[in-house]
Backbone as numpy.savetxt, mean C-alpha at the origin, in Angstrom:
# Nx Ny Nz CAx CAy CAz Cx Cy Cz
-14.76 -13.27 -15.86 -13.64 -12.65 -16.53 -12.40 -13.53 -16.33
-11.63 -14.03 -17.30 -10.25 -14.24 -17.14 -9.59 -13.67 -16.43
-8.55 -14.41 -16.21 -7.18 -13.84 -15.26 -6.53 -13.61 -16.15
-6.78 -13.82 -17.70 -5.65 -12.94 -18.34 -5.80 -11.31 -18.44
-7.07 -11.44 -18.35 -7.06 -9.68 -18.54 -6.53 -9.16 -17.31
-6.06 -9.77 -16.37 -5.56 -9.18 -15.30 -3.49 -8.97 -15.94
-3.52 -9.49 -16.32 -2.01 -9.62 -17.12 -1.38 -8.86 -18.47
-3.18 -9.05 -18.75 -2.47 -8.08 -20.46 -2.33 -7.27 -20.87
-1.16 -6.63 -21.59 -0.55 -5.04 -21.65 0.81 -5.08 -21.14
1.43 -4.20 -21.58 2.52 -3.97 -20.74 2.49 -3.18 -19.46
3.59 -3.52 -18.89 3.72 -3.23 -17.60 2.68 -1.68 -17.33
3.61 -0.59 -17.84 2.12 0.15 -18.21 1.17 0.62 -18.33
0.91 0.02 -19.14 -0.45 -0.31 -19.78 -1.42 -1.34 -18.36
-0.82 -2.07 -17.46 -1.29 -2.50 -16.29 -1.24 -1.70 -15.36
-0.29 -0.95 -15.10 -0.35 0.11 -14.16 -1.52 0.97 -14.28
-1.67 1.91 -15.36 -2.46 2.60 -15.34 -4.34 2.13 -15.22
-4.08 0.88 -15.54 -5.43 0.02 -15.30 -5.31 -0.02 -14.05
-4.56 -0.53 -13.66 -4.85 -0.53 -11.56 -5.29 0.55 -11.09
-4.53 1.64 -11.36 -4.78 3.19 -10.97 -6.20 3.67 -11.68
-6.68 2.94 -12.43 -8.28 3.27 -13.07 -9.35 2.52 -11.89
-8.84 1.24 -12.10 -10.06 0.99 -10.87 -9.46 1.28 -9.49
-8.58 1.05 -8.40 -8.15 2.20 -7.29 -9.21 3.30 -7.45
-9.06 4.19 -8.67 -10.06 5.35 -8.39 -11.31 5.30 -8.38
-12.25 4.41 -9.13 -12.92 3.66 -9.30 -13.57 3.27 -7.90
-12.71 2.64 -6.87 -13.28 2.36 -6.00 -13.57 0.72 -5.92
-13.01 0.21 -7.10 -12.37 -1.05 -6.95 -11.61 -2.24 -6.91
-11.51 -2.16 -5.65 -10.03 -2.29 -4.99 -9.67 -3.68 -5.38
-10.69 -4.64 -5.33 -10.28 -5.98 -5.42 -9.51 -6.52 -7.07
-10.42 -5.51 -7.89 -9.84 -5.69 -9.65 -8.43 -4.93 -9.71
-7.84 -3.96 -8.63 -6.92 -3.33 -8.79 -6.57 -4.19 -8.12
-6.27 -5.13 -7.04 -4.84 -5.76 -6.23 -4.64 -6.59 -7.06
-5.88 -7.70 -8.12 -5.42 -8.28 -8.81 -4.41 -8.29 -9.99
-4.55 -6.98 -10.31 -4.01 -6.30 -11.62 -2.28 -6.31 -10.71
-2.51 -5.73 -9.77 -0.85 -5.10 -9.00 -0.64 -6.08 -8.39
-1.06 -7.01 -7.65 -0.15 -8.65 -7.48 0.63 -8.71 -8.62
0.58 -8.76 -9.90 1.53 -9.26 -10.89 2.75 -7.85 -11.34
2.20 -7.18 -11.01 2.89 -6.12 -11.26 4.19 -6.05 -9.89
3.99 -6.18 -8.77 4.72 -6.50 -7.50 5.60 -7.40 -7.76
4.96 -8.72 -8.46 5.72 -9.80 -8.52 7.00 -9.82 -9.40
7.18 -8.94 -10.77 7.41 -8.81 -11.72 8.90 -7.58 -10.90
7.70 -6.53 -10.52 9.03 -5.67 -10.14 8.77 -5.27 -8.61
9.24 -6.33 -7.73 9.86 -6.13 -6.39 10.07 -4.57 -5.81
10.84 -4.14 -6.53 11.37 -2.96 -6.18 11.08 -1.75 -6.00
9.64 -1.75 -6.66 9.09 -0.56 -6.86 8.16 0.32 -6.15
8.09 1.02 -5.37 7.67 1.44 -4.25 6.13 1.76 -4.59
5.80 2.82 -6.03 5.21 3.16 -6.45 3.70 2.10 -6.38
4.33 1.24 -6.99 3.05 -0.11 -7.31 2.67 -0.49 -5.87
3.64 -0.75 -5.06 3.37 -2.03 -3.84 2.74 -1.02 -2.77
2.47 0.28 -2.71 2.10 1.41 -2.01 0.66 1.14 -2.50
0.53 1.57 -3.80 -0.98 1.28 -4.32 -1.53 -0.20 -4.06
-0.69 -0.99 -3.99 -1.26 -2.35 -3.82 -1.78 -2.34 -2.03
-0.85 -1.86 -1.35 -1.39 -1.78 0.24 -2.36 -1.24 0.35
-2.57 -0.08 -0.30 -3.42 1.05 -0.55 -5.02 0.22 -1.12
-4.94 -0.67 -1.74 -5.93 -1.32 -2.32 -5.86 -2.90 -0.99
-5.23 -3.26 -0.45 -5.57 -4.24 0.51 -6.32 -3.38 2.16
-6.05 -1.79 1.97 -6.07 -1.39 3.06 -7.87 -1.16 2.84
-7.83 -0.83 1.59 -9.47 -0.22 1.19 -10.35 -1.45 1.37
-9.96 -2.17 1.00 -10.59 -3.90 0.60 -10.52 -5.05 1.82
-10.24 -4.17 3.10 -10.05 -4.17 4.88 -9.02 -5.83 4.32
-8.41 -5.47 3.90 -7.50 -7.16 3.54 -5.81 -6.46 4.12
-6.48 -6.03 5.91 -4.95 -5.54 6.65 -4.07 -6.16 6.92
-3.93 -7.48 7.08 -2.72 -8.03 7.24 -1.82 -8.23 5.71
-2.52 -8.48 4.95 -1.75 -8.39 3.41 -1.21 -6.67 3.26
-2.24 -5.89 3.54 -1.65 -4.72 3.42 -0.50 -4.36 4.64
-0.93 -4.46 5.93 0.76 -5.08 6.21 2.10 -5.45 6.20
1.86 -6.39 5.49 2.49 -7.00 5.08 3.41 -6.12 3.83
2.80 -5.56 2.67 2.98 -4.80 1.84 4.05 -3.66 2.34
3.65 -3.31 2.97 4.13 -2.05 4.01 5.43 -2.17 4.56
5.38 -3.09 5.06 6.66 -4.16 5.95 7.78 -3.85 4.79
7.50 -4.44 3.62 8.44 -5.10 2.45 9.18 -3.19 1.91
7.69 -2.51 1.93 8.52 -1.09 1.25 8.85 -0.40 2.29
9.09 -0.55 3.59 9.70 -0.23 4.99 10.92 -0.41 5.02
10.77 -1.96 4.44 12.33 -2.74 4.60 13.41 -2.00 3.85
12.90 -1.64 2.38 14.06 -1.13 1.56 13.77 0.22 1.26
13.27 1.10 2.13 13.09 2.55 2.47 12.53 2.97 3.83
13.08 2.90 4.90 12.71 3.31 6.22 11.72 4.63 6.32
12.51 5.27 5.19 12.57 6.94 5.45 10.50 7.63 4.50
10.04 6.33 3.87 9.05 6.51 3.39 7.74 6.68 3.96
7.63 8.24 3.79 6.83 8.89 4.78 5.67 7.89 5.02
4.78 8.27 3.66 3.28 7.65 3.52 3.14 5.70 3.85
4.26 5.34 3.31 4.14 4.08 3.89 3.81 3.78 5.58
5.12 4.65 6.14 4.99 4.92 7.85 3.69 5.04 8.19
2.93 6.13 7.69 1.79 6.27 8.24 0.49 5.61 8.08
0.98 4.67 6.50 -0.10 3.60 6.14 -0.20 2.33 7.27
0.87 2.60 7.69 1.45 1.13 8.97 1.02 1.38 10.01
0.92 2.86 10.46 0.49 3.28 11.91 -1.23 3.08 11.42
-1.84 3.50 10.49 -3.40 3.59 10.56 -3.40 1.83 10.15
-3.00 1.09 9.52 -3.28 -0.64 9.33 -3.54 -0.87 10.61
-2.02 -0.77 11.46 -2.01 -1.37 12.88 -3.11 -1.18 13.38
-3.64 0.33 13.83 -4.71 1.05 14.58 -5.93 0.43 14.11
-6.31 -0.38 12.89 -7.29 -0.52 12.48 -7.33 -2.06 13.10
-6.32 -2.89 13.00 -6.30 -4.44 13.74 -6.01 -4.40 14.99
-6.38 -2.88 15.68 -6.68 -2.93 17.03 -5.26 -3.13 18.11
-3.91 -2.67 16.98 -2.68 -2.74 17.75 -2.05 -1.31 18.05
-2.91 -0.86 18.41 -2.85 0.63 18.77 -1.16 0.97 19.46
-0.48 -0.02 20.48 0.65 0.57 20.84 1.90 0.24 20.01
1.62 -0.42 18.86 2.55 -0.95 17.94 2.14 0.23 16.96
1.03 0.85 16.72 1.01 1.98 15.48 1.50 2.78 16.05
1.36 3.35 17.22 2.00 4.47 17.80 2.87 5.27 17.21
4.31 4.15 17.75 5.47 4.58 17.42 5.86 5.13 15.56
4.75 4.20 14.81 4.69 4.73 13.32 4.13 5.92 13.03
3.56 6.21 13.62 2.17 7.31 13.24 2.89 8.50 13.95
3.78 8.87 14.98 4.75 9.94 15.81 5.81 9.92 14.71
6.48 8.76 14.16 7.68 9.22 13.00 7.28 9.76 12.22
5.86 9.51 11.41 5.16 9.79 9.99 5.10 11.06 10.38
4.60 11.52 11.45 4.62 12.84 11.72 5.46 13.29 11.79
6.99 13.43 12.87 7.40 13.97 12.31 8.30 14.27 11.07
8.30 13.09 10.28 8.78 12.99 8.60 7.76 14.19 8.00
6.52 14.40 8.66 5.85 15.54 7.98 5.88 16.99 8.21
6.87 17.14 9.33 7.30 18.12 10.00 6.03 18.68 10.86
5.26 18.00 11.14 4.41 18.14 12.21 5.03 17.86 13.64
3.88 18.83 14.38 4.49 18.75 15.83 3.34 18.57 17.04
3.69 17.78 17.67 2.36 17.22 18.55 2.16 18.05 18.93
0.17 17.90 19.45 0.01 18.75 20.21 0.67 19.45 21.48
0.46 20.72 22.31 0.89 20.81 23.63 -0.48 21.22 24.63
């Protein structure tokens, strides 16, 4: 398959293709699709969430990471990201660095630790 079909459509019209395979269950045709979509629009929490979301499925954790980091940076307060960061970490075996993510995510969810 071309890499154009990873490109063609509007914005869109690509989105909703990512979000077809994501559900699909494949992750690798969806990061390709949302790499360009990320690249295009930086800003958008929506896409680069699904894109972690598809590096996290596709065990590609340091990119998803990474992902995480960037929609951290310009929204602290974003619940599901927080907690995508605490389970990444936990999964590359940095259990006291997820910690502290995975106790905020909670309570951003108004959860309350056990007693």
């Amino acid at each position: 398959m071309s890499d154009t079909y990873y490109e063609f459509g509007t914005a869109g019209e690509r989105w909703d293709r990512a979000r077809f395979f994501f559900d699909a269950k494949e992750y690798g045709t969806a990061v390709r699709i949302l790499r360009g979509l990320v690249a295009e629009h930086p800003e958008q929490t929506a896409q680069r969430l699904l894109l972690a979301r598809a590096y996290y499925h596709s065990a590609q954790l340091s990119r998803a990471e990474t992902e995480l980091r960037a929609v951290l940076e310009r929204d602290p307060v974003e619940h599901y990201a927080r907690l995508m960061l605490g389970r990444t970490l936990e999964r590359l075996g940095r259990t006291d660095e997820a910690a502290p993510h995975l106790r905020m995510a909670a309570a951003m969810a108004g959860e309350t630790p056990p007693s």
